[in-house]
PDB file of C-alpha atoms in Angstrom:
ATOM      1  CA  UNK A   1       0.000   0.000   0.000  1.00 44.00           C
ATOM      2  CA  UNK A   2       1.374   3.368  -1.034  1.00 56.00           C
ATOM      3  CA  UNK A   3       2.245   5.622   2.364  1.00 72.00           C
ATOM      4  CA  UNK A   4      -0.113   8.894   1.946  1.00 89.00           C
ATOM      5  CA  UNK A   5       2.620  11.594   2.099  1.00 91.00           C
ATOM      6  CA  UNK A   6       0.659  14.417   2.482  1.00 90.00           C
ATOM      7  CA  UNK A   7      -1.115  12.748   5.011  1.00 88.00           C
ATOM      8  CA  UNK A   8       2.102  11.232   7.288  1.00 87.00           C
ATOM      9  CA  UNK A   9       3.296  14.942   7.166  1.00 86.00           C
ATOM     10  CA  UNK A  10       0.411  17.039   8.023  1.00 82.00           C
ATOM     11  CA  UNK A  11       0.058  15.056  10.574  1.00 74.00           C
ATOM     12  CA  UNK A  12       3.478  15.345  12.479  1.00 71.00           C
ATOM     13  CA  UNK A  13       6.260  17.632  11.213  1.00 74.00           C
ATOM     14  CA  UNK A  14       3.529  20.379   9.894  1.00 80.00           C
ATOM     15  CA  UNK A  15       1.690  20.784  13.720  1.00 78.00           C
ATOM     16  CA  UNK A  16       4.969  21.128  15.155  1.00 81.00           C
ATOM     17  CA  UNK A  17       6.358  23.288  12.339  1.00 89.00           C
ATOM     18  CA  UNK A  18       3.101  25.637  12.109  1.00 91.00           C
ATOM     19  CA  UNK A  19       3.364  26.808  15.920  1.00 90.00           C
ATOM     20  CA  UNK A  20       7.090  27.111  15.830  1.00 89.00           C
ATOM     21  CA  UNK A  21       7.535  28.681  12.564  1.00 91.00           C
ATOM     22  CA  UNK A  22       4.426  31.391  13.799  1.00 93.00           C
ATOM     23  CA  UNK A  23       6.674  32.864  16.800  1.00 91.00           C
ATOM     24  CA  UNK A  24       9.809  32.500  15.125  1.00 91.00           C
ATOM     25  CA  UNK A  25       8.691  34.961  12.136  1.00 91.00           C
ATOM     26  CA  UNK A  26       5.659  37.268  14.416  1.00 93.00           C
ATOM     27  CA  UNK A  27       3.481  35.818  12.159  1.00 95.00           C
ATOM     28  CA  UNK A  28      -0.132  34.366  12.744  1.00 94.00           C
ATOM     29  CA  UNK A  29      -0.322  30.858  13.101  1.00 93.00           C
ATOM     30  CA  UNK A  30      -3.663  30.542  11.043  1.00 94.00           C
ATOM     31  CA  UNK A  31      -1.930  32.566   8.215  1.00 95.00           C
ATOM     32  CA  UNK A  32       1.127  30.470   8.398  1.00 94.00           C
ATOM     33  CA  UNK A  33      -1.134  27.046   8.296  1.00 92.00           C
ATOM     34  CA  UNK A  34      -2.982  28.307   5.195  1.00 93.00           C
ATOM     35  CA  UNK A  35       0.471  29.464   3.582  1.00 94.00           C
ATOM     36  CA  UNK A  36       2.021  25.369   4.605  1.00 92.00           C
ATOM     37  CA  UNK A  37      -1.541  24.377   3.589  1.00 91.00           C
ATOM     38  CA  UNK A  38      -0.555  25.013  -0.014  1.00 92.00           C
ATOM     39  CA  UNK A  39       3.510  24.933   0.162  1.00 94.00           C
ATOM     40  CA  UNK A  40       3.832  21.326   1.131  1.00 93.00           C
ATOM     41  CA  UNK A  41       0.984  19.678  -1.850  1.00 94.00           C
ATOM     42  CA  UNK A  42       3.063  21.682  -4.407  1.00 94.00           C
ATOM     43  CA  UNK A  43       6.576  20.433  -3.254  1.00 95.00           C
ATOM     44  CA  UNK A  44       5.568  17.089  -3.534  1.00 95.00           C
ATOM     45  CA  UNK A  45       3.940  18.115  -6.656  1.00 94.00           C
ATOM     46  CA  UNK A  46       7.784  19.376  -7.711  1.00 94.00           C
ATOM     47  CA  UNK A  47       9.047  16.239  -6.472  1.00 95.00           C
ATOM     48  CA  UNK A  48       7.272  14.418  -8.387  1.00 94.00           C
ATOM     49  CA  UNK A  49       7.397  16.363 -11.755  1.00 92.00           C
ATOM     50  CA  UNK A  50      11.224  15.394 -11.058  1.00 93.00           C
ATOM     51  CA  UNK A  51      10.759  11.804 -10.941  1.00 93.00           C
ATOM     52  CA  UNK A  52       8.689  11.923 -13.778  1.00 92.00           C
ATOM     53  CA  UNK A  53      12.290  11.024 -15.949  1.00 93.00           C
ATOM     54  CA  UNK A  54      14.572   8.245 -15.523  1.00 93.00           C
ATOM     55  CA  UNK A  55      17.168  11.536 -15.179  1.00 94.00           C
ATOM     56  CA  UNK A  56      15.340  13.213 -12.554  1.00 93.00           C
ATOM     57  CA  UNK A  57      14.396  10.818 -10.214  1.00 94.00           C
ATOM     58  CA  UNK A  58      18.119  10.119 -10.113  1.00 95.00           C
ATOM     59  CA  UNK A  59      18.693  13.657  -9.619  1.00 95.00           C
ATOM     60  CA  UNK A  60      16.198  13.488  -6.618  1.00 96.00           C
ATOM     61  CA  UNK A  61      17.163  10.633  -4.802  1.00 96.00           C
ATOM     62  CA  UNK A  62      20.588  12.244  -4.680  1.00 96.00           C
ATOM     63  CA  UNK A  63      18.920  15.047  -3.167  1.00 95.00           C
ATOM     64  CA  UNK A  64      16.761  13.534  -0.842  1.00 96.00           C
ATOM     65  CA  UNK A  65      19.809  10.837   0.105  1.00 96.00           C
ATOM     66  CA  UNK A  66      22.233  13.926   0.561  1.00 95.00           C
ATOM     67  CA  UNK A  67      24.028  13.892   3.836  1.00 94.00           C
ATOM     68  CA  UNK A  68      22.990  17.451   4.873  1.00 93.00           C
ATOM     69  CA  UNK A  69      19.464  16.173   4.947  1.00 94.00           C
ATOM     70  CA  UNK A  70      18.887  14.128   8.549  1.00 92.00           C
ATOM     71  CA  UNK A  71      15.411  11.944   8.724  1.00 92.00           C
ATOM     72  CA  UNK A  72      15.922  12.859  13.049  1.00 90.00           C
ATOM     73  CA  UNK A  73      15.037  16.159  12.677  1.00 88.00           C
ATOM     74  CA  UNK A  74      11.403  15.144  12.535  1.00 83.00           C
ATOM     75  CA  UNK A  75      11.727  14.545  16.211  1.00 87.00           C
ATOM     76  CA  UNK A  76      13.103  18.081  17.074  1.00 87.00           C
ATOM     77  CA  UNK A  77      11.096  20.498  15.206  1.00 86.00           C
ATOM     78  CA  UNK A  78      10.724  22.795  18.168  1.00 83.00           C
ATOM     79  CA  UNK A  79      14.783  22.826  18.904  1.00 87.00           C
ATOM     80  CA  UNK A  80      15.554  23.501  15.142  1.00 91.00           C
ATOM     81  CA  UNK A  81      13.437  26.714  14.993  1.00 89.00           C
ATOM     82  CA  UNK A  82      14.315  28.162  18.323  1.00 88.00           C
ATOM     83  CA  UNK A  83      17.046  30.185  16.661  1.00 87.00           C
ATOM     84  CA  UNK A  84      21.309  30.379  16.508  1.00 92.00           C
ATOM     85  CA  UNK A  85      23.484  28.023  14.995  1.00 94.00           C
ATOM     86  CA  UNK A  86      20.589  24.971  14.312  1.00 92.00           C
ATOM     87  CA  UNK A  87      18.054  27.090  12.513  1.00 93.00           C
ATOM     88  CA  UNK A  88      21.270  28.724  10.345  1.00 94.00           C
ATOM     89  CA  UNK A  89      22.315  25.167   9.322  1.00 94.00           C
ATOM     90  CA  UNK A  90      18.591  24.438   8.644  1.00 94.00           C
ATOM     91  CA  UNK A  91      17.794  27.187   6.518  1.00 95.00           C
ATOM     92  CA  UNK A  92      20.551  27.073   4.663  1.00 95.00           C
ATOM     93  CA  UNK A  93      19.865  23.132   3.755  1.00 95.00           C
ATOM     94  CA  UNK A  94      16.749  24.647   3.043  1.00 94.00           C
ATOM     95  CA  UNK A  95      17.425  26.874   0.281  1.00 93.00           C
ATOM     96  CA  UNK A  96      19.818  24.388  -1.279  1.00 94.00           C
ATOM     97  CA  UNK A  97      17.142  21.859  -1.551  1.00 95.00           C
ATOM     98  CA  UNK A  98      14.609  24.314  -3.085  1.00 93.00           C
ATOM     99  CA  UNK A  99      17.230  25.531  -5.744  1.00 92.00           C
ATOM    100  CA  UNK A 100      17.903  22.130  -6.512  1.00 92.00           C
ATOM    101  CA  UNK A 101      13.958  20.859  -6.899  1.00 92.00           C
ATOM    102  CA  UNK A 102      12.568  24.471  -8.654  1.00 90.00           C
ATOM    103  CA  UNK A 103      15.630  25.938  -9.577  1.00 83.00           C
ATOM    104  CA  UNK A 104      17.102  29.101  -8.102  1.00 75.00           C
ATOM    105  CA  UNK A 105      15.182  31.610 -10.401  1.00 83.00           C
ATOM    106  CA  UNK A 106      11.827  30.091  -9.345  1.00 88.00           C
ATOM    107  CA  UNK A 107      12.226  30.387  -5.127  1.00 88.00           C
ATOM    108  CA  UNK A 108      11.795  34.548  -5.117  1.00 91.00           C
ATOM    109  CA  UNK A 109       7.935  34.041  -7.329  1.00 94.00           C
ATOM    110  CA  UNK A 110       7.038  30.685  -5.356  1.00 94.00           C
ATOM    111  CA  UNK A 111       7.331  33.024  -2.035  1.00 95.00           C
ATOM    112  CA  UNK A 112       5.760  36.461  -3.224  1.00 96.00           C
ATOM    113  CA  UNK A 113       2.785  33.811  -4.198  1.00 96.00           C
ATOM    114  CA  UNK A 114       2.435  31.964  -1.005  1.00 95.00           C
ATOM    115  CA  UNK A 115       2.686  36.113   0.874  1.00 96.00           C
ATOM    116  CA  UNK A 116      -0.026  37.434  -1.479  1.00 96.00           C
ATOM    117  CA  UNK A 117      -2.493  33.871  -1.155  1.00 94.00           C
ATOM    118  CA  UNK A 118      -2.103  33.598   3.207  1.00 95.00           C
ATOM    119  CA  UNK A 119      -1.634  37.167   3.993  1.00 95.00           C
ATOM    120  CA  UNK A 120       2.299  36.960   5.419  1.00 96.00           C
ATOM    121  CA  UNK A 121       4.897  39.070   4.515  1.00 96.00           C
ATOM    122  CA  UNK A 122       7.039  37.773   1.660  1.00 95.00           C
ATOM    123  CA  UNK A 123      10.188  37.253   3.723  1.00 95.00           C
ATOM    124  CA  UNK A 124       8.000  35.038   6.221  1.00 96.00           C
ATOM    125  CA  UNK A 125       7.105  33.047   3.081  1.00 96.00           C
ATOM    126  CA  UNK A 126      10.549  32.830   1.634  1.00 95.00           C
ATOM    127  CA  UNK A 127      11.904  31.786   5.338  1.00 95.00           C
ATOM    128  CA  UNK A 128       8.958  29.129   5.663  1.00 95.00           C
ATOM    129  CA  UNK A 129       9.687  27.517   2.059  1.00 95.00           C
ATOM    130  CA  UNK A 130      13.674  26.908   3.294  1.00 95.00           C
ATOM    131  CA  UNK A 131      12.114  25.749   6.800  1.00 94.00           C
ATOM    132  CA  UNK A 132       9.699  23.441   5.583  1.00 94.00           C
ATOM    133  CA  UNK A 133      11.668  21.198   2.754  1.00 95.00           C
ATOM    134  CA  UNK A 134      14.476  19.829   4.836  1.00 95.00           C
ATOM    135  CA  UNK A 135      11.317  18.210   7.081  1.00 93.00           C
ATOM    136  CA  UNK A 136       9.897  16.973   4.310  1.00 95.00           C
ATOM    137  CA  UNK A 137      12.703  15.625   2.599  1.00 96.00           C
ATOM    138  CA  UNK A 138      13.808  14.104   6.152  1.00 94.00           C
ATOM    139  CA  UNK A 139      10.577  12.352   6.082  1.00 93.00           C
ATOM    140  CA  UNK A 140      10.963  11.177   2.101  1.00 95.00           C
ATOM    141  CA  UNK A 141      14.240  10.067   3.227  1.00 95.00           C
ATOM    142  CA  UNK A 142      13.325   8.107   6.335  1.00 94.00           C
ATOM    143  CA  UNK A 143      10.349   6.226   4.138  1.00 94.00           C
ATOM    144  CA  UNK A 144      13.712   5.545   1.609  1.00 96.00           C
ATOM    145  CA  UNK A 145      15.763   3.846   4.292  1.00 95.00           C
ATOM    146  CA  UNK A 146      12.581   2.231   5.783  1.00 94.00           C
ATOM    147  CA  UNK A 147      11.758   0.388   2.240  1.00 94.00           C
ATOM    148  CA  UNK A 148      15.259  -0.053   0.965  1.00 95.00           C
ATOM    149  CA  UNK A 149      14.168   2.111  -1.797  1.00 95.00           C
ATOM    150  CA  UNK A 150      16.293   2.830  -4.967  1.00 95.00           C
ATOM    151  CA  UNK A 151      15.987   6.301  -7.467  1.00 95.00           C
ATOM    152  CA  UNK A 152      13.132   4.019  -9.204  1.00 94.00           C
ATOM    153  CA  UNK A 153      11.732   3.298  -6.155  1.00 94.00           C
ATOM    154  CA  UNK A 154      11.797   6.432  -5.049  1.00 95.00           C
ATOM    155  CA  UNK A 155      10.128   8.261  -7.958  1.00 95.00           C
ATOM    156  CA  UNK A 156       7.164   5.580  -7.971  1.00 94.00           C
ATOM    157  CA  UNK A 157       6.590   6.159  -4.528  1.00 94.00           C
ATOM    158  CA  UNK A 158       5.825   9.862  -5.387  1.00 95.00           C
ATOM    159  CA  UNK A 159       4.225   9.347  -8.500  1.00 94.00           C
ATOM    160  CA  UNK A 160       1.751   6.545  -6.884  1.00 92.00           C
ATOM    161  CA  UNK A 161       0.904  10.271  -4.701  1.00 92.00           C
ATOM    162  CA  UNK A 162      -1.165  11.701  -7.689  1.00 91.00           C
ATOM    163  CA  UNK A 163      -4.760  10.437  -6.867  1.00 90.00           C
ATOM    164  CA  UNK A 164      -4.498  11.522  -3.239  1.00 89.00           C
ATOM    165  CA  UNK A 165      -2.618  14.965  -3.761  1.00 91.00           C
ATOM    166  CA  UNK A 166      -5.072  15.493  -6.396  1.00 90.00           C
ATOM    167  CA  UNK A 167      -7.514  16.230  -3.997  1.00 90.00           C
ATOM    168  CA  UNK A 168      -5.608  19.243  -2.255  1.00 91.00           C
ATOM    169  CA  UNK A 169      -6.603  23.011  -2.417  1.00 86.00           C
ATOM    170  CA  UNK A 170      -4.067  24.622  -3.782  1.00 93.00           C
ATOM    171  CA  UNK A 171      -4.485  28.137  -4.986  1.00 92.00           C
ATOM    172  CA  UNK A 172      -3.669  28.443  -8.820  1.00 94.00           C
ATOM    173  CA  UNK A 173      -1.153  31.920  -7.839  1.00 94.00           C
ATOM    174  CA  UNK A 174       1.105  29.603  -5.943  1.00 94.00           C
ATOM    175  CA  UNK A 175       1.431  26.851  -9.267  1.00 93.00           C
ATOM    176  CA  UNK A 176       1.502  30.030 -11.197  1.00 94.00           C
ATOM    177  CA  UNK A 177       5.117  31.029 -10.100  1.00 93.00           C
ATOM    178  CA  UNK A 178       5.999  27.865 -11.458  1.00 92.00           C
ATOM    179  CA  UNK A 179       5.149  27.771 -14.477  1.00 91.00           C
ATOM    180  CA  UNK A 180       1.721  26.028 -14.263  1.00 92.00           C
ATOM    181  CA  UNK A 181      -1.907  26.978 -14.639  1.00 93.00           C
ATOM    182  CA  UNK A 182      -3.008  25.078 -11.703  1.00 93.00           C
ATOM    183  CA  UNK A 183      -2.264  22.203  -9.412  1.00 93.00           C
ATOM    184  CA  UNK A 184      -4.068  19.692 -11.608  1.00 93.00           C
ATOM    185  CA  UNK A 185      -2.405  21.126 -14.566  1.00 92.00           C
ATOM    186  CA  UNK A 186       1.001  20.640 -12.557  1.00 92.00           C
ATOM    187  CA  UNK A 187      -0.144  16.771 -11.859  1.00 91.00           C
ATOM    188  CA  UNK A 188      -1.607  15.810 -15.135  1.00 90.00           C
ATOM    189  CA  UNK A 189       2.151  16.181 -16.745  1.00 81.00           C
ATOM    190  CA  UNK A 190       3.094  13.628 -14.403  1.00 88.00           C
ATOM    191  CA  UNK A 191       3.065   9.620 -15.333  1.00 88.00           C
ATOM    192  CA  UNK A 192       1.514   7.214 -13.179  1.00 82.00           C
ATOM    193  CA  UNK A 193       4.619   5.761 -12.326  1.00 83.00           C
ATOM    194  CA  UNK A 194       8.289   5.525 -13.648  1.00 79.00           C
ATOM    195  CA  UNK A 195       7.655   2.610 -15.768  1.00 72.00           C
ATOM    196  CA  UNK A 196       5.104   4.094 -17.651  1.00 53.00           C
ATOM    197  CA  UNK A 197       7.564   6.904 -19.011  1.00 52.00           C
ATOM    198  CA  UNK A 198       9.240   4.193 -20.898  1.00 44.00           C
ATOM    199  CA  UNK A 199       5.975   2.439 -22.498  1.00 38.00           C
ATOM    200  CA  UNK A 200       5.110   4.351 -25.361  1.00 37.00           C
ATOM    201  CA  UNK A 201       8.470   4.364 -26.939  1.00 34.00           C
ATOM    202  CA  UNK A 202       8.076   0.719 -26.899  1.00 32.00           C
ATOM    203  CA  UNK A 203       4.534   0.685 -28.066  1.00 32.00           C
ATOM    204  CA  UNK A 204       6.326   2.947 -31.131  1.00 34.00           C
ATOM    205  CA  UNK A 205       8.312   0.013 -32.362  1.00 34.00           C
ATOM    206  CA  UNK A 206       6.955  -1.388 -35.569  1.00 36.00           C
ATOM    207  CA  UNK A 207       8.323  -4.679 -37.110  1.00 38.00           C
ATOM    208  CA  UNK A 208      10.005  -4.644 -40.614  1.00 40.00           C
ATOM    209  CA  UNK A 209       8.230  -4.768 -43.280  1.00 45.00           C
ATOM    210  CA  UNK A 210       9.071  -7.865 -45.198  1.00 48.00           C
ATOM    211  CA  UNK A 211      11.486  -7.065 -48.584  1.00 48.00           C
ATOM    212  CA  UNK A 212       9.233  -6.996 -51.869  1.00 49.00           C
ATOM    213  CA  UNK A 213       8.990 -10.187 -54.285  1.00 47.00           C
ATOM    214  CA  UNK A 214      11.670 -11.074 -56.261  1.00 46.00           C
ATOM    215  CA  UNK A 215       8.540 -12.486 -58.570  1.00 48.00           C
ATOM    216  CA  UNK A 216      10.720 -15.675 -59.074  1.00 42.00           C
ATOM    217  CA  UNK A 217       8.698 -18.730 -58.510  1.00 39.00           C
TER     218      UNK A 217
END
């Protein structure tokens, strides 16, 4: 049975984060839920427009694998974010992990987006992006050492996310800085799983025709 993702993280790492994350920045906490509310759906959507290529999920599992991401800081939330050295090391993992998922050039629009749609300021919302991936990719990564998983693995564990993360409410501004129309426009570019990529080149290959009749009995 494919883990719900979404699910395992709203309902650990994102209660703890939410609180935390609301003191640390002076924000309020209900405007700093709605603003995670959409974040985390469209970084798994991200991850898993990654995996959608043989290259890319190879590319991700690097990522997620990476040594300066730590599947134990999902038990010290609080201690990360209480400021000094720890939340310096975090955010800075942070930001490294969104440049390599979106790109550099896409973190700036993702945040303005997230400000404008939950009503924070749009350093709050840049700050929150560079909190929030290093606990979600320590939670990717734990479920990779859990299941033994390879880069195939990995990318069909995200991809197998589509039917369930379909059903998130993500406003259309946030996929916008992206590059998409929408969140289901973001999924629907996005195979069912990793296999699949490869099928229709095979379903392309068409036998030889056989060579024309000599006409010689």
């Amino acid at each position: 049975m494919v883990s719900n993702i979404l699910e395992l993280f709203s309902g650990g790492p994102s209660q703890s984060m939410v609180g935390a994350v609301s003191k640390m920045l002076g924000e309020n906490e209900s405007s700093v839920q709605s603003a995670v509310g959409s974040l985390i759906p469209t970084m798994l959507g991200g991850m898993m427009q990654k995996a959608s290529t043989t290259q890319g999920a190879g590319d991700l599992f690097k990522l997620v694998t990476g040594a300066n991401v730590d599947p134990g800081m999902l038990s010290n939330v609080a201690g990360l974010l209480g400021g000094g050295a720890p939340t310096d090391k975090l955010l800075s993992t942070g930001a490294s992990l969104v440049s390599g998922l979106f790109g550099g050039d896409k973190a700036s629009g993702l945040a303005n987006a997230l400000s404008s749609v939950a009503g924070i300021k749009a350093g709050s919302a840049s700050t929150l992006i560079s909190v929030a991936m290093p606990f979600l990719f320590g939670m990717i990564k734990k479920l990779v050492s859990e299941r033994g998983l390879d880069a195939t693995g990995l990318a069909n564990l995200l991809l197998g996310q589509k039917a369930t993360l379909a059903k998130a409410n993500v406003d259309p501004r946030v996929t916008s800085a992206l590059g998409f129309s929408s969140f289901s426009n973001m999924l629907e570019r996005v195979p069912a799983s990793l296999a699949a990529v490869a099928a229709p080149a095979v379903a392309k290959v068409v036998p030889a025709a056989p060579p024309p009749s000599s006409g010689l009995l």
